[in-house]
XYZ file of C-alpha atoms in Angstrom:
332
model
C -24.930 -45.137 -39.378
C -23.655 -46.043 -42.800
C -21.223 -43.790 -44.487
C -22.436 -41.769 -47.485
C -20.568 -41.460 -50.678
C -20.117 -37.993 -51.976
C -21.538 -37.985 -55.489
C -19.045 -35.651 -56.853
C -16.239 -38.025 -55.977
C -17.869 -41.383 -56.387
C -16.678 -43.106 -59.547
C -19.240 -43.513 -62.391
C -20.802 -46.658 -63.682
C -18.324 -48.290 -66.353
C -19.320 -47.584 -69.845
C -19.742 -50.810 -71.854
C -21.009 -52.299 -75.027
C -20.863 -55.412 -77.114
C -19.554 -54.975 -80.645
C -21.710 -55.521 -83.514
C -20.595 -57.028 -86.808
C -21.217 -53.557 -88.241
C -18.738 -52.305 -85.724
C -15.841 -54.777 -86.414
C -12.806 -53.060 -87.357
C -13.658 -49.611 -85.831
C -11.268 -48.075 -83.527
C -11.930 -48.571 -79.922
C -11.365 -44.770 -78.859
C -13.784 -43.816 -81.667
C -16.471 -46.332 -80.480
C -16.461 -44.918 -76.956
C -16.258 -41.230 -77.980
C -19.628 -39.509 -77.056
C -20.662 -42.087 -74.508
C -21.023 -40.478 -71.289
C -20.277 -37.226 -72.654
C -16.474 -38.197 -73.113
C -14.442 -36.555 -75.937
C -12.295 -38.808 -78.044
C -9.190 -37.389 -76.671
C -10.540 -38.018 -73.152
C -11.426 -41.628 -74.021
C -7.860 -41.983 -75.472
C -6.203 -40.970 -72.475
C -8.493 -43.205 -70.319
C -7.497 -46.267 -72.607
C -3.933 -45.417 -72.314
C -4.090 -45.188 -68.528
C -5.387 -48.645 -68.310
C -9.146 -47.960 -67.835
C -10.443 -50.201 -70.847
C -11.015 -53.851 -71.046
C -12.094 -56.256 -73.699
C -13.835 -59.416 -72.442
C -12.433 -58.577 -68.862
C -8.908 -58.402 -70.264
C -7.280 -54.828 -69.933
C -6.338 -53.080 -73.149
C -4.400 -49.905 -73.489
C -4.289 -49.340 -77.175
C -6.725 -46.630 -78.419
C -6.487 -47.760 -81.956
C -7.350 -51.344 -81.274
C -9.866 -52.528 -83.826
C -13.163 -53.713 -82.465
C -13.937 -57.555 -82.707
C -17.485 -58.700 -83.334
C -19.123 -60.048 -80.268
C -16.613 -58.601 -77.837
C -17.543 -56.977 -74.799
C -15.733 -53.597 -74.087
C -15.822 -51.531 -70.850
C -14.477 -48.267 -70.052
C -14.050 -47.220 -66.387
C -14.387 -43.473 -65.827
C -12.725 -42.391 -62.518
C -14.110 -39.250 -60.785
C -12.705 -35.870 -61.811
C -9.936 -34.448 -59.748
C -10.690 -31.407 -57.769
C -10.316 -28.355 -59.775
C -9.087 -26.096 -56.916
C -5.479 -26.133 -56.397
C -4.216 -27.391 -52.867
C -2.404 -25.310 -50.463
C 1.358 -26.275 -50.310
C 3.880 -24.552 -48.050
C 6.918 -23.126 -49.845
C 9.448 -20.699 -49.026
C 8.563 -17.206 -50.591
C 10.343 -14.125 -50.754
C 7.629 -11.608 -49.792
C 8.455 -7.898 -50.619
C 5.104 -6.461 -49.383
C 1.869 -7.677 -48.182
C -1.339 -6.260 -46.842
C -5.042 -7.139 -46.804
C -5.283 -6.529 -50.687
C -2.207 -7.729 -52.140
C 1.106 -9.654 -52.042
C 4.247 -8.488 -53.875
C 6.945 -11.125 -54.123
C 10.366 -12.092 -55.865
C 9.514 -15.242 -57.828
C 12.482 -17.635 -58.218
C 13.357 -19.087 -61.628
C 11.917 -22.641 -61.796
C 8.458 -21.891 -60.218
C 5.535 -22.311 -62.416
C 2.878 -19.522 -61.721
C -0.366 -21.242 -62.133
C -1.560 -24.885 -62.267
C -1.508 -26.391 -65.668
C -1.333 -29.801 -67.413
C 1.971 -31.038 -66.496
C 2.268 -28.717 -63.443
C -0.775 -29.525 -61.410
C 0.916 -28.700 -58.121
C 4.204 -27.338 -56.703
C 3.134 -23.731 -58.299
C 3.043 -20.211 -57.036
C -0.802 -20.443 -56.641
C -0.341 -23.488 -54.242
C 2.165 -21.688 -52.241
C -0.018 -18.514 -52.096
C -2.936 -20.606 -50.888
C -0.755 -22.003 -48.062
C 0.674 -18.697 -47.149
C -2.434 -16.519 -47.300
C -5.405 -18.884 -47.579
C -7.319 -17.587 -44.637
C -6.718 -14.013 -45.906
C -8.220 -14.556 -49.336
C -11.629 -13.144 -49.650
C -12.687 -14.969 -52.720
C -12.068 -14.202 -56.465
C -14.742 -15.162 -59.034
C -16.566 -17.454 -56.307
C -13.499 -19.189 -55.364
C -11.061 -18.732 -52.490
C -8.123 -18.254 -54.531
C -5.328 -15.759 -55.295
C -5.850 -13.461 -58.313
C -3.016 -13.851 -60.671
C -3.079 -10.539 -62.799
C 0.286 -11.167 -64.761
C 2.592 -14.080 -65.153
C 6.362 -14.572 -65.445
C 7.543 -17.565 -67.456
C 8.552 -20.593 -65.214
C 12.243 -19.929 -65.767
C 11.864 -16.109 -65.458
C 12.617 -14.549 -62.047
C 11.515 -11.409 -60.526
C 8.799 -9.097 -59.044
C 5.253 -10.195 -59.183
C 1.960 -8.782 -57.578
C -0.815 -10.918 -56.623
C -4.299 -9.837 -55.463
C -6.022 -11.348 -52.503
C -9.272 -9.705 -52.936
C -11.898 -9.390 -55.800
C -11.668 -5.559 -55.805
C -7.635 -5.737 -56.048
C -7.809 -8.220 -58.772
C -10.070 -6.172 -61.109
C -8.201 -2.928 -60.283
C -4.855 -4.503 -60.963
C -6.102 -6.314 -64.127
C -7.252 -3.056 -65.413
C -3.755 -1.332 -64.610
C -1.883 -4.253 -66.370
C -4.435 -4.097 -69.431
C -4.084 -0.332 -69.761
C -0.173 -0.386 -69.165
C -0.970 2.060 -66.092
C 2.271 0.828 -64.343
C 6.099 0.598 -64.858
C 7.922 -2.563 -64.947
C 11.380 -3.357 -66.246
C 13.476 -6.298 -66.846
C 17.107 -7.175 -67.015
C 18.356 -9.585 -69.826
C 21.639 -11.006 -70.770
C 21.595 -11.187 -74.575
C 24.076 -12.334 -77.176
C 25.777 -9.718 -79.083
C 25.229 -5.867 -78.649
C 22.026 -4.328 -80.216
C 22.586 -1.460 -82.796
C 21.458 1.184 -81.846
C 22.448 0.290 -78.246
C 19.112 1.834 -77.145
C 15.846 1.744 -79.156
C 12.565 0.023 -79.555
C 11.360 -3.160 -81.150
C 7.722 -2.845 -82.662
C 6.714 -6.233 -84.285
C 3.487 -8.148 -84.020
C 3.786 -11.266 -81.989
C 1.614 -14.456 -82.318
C 1.762 -18.260 -82.434
C 4.663 -19.690 -84.620
C 3.123 -20.900 -87.922
C 4.857 -24.316 -87.800
C 5.376 -24.797 -83.888
C 2.387 -23.859 -81.646
C 4.602 -24.117 -78.493
C 6.649 -21.188 -79.658
C 5.729 -17.533 -80.374
C 6.986 -15.561 -83.288
C 6.980 -12.212 -85.061
C 4.135 -12.978 -87.562
C 2.195 -10.549 -89.983
C -1.181 -11.114 -88.161
C -0.008 -11.117 -84.813
C -0.895 -8.958 -81.876
C 0.687 -5.478 -81.686
C 4.058 -5.530 -79.517
C 6.297 -3.094 -78.521
C 9.554 -3.446 -76.431
C 11.910 -0.698 -75.293
C 15.410 -1.611 -74.524
C 18.593 0.182 -73.493
C 22.017 -1.381 -73.147
C 23.219 -1.239 -69.508
C 26.625 -2.955 -70.125
C 28.423 -4.525 -73.069
C 31.266 -6.945 -73.272
C 32.581 -5.939 -76.625
C 30.327 -7.245 -79.403
C 29.862 -10.686 -77.521
C 27.295 -10.036 -74.985
C 25.282 -7.284 -73.434
C 23.040 -6.591 -70.450
C 19.854 -4.816 -71.525
C 17.153 -3.269 -69.623
C 13.873 -3.901 -71.273
C 10.567 -2.024 -70.774
C 7.174 -3.370 -71.983
C 4.790 -1.173 -73.627
C 2.502 -4.164 -74.311
C 2.334 -7.835 -72.648
C 2.542 -10.419 -75.117
C 3.577 -14.037 -74.392
C 7.365 -14.305 -74.420
C 7.467 -10.688 -75.790
C 11.057 -9.864 -74.767
C 12.387 -13.138 -75.764
C 10.770 -13.113 -79.274
C 11.578 -9.441 -79.768
C 15.332 -9.901 -78.903
C 15.752 -12.965 -80.869
C 13.985 -11.241 -83.798
C 16.580 -8.379 -83.940
C 19.327 -11.077 -83.792
C 20.157 -10.830 -80.020
C 18.470 -14.035 -78.380
C 18.904 -14.366 -74.646
C 21.471 -16.379 -73.186
C 20.216 -19.887 -72.127
C 16.868 -19.524 -73.891
C 15.711 -23.040 -74.507
C 13.017 -21.958 -77.080
C 14.464 -19.121 -79.055
C 18.129 -19.540 -79.025
C 18.170 -22.037 -81.944
C 21.946 -22.606 -82.315
C 25.364 -21.504 -80.829
C 25.687 -17.589 -81.465
C 28.550 -16.597 -83.404
C 29.341 -13.826 -80.997
C 30.173 -16.603 -78.612
C 33.516 -17.088 -80.255
C 34.497 -13.545 -79.070
C 34.541 -14.483 -75.307
C 37.283 -16.171 -73.335
C 36.841 -20.112 -73.005
C 35.591 -19.864 -69.350
C 33.034 -17.001 -69.940
C 31.859 -18.697 -73.226
C 31.412 -22.051 -71.445
C 29.500 -20.477 -68.646
C 26.982 -18.592 -70.846
C 26.515 -21.550 -73.336
C 25.771 -23.893 -70.399
C 23.357 -21.467 -68.749
C 20.019 -23.634 -68.050
C 17.461 -21.015 -68.455
C 16.652 -17.689 -70.290
C 18.888 -15.006 -68.452
C 15.670 -12.886 -67.801
C 14.791 -11.114 -64.451
C 11.746 -8.933 -63.810
C 13.792 -6.346 -61.901
C 11.281 -3.698 -60.977
C 7.525 -3.071 -60.762
C 5.709 0.236 -59.959
C 2.129 0.798 -59.689
C -0.760 2.511 -57.780
C -2.230 0.631 -54.889
C -5.524 -0.799 -56.194
C -7.567 0.372 -53.238
C -5.712 3.317 -51.756
C -4.125 4.652 -54.724
C -0.827 5.017 -53.095
C 2.083 4.733 -55.283
C 3.919 1.559 -54.689
C 7.436 0.585 -56.216
C 9.484 -2.506 -55.850
C 12.712 -3.890 -57.177
C 14.986 -6.835 -56.556
C 18.797 -7.501 -57.135
C 19.704 -9.547 -60.202
C 19.518 -13.371 -58.912
C 22.672 -15.141 -58.055
C 22.874 -17.252 -61.285
C 22.724 -14.365 -63.614
C 25.004 -12.481 -61.262
C 27.548 -15.273 -61.739
C 27.279 -14.866 -65.464
C 28.320 -11.125 -65.143
C 31.273 -12.113 -62.821
C 32.538 -14.699 -65.421
C 32.242 -12.007 -68.116
C 34.212 -9.403 -65.930
C 36.919 -12.150 -65.040
C 39.913 -11.768 -67.241
C 41.278 -14.705 -69.025
C 44.306 -16.141 -67.256
C 47.612 -15.723 -69.340
């Protein structure tokens, strides 16, 4: 019996055409755009990846000008599976039942597959850990991500295992019917030492990879309280979210002049308050490789039973080391 090829994974027939005199000078990617339903950006990526040829000779320049009479081909590989693959990883599970998992996410772990992070994510790890127990969400056997932490933010997360739990938890997060707090090390000491920041958050007008306080942004409210302060140099803040905007705490603290220690996006220059610290502590804080932000606690009602649940985790070792450095007196 001959093997049969799965049509979903079989490569498509190469796209091809012979350039006419009228097409001479047109960009290669523009000429292929629309053929086979491909967008120009998709064509550009395929050309740069080496899937195009002119008269049988590979070309990787999407802007190449067509030559009259030349034969151009573009091979279109089969799409990669959209469903993330299970990947075993060590996870710190705080609680698990048939409906959900609560875990302590480490800094450096991406939550969901995305361009640049197609694997090695929390979703991949959950699929390996609880794949057989996932009853299906949105027609796929996958975990339900109801909230996210930035890659370099550590702390408590809840993940749904069933459709019913996913819907109920999504509603709870949307309606803020839960309690969650974060610990953050920020430069300087806010005045007042406890208060709220209410400022709309949206995409930065000049840098789409950043968020910012902008007039037409979404309503955002952060409550903060100073847990500890090291003079006017640095403070440990407890932040509670009344809304859940992207990078909200990081944006709001930077907005009031107290960016988070180590923040690679919103700490734009060396803060003046760093000069108030002893050299060893100053060096430790200035060289910290991530935003010093930890989702310390999360409380919510169980999405199925309604039972109150509450979880907390200690501050992670790298942030604890910063506090130790701040507490260590300078040697005479």
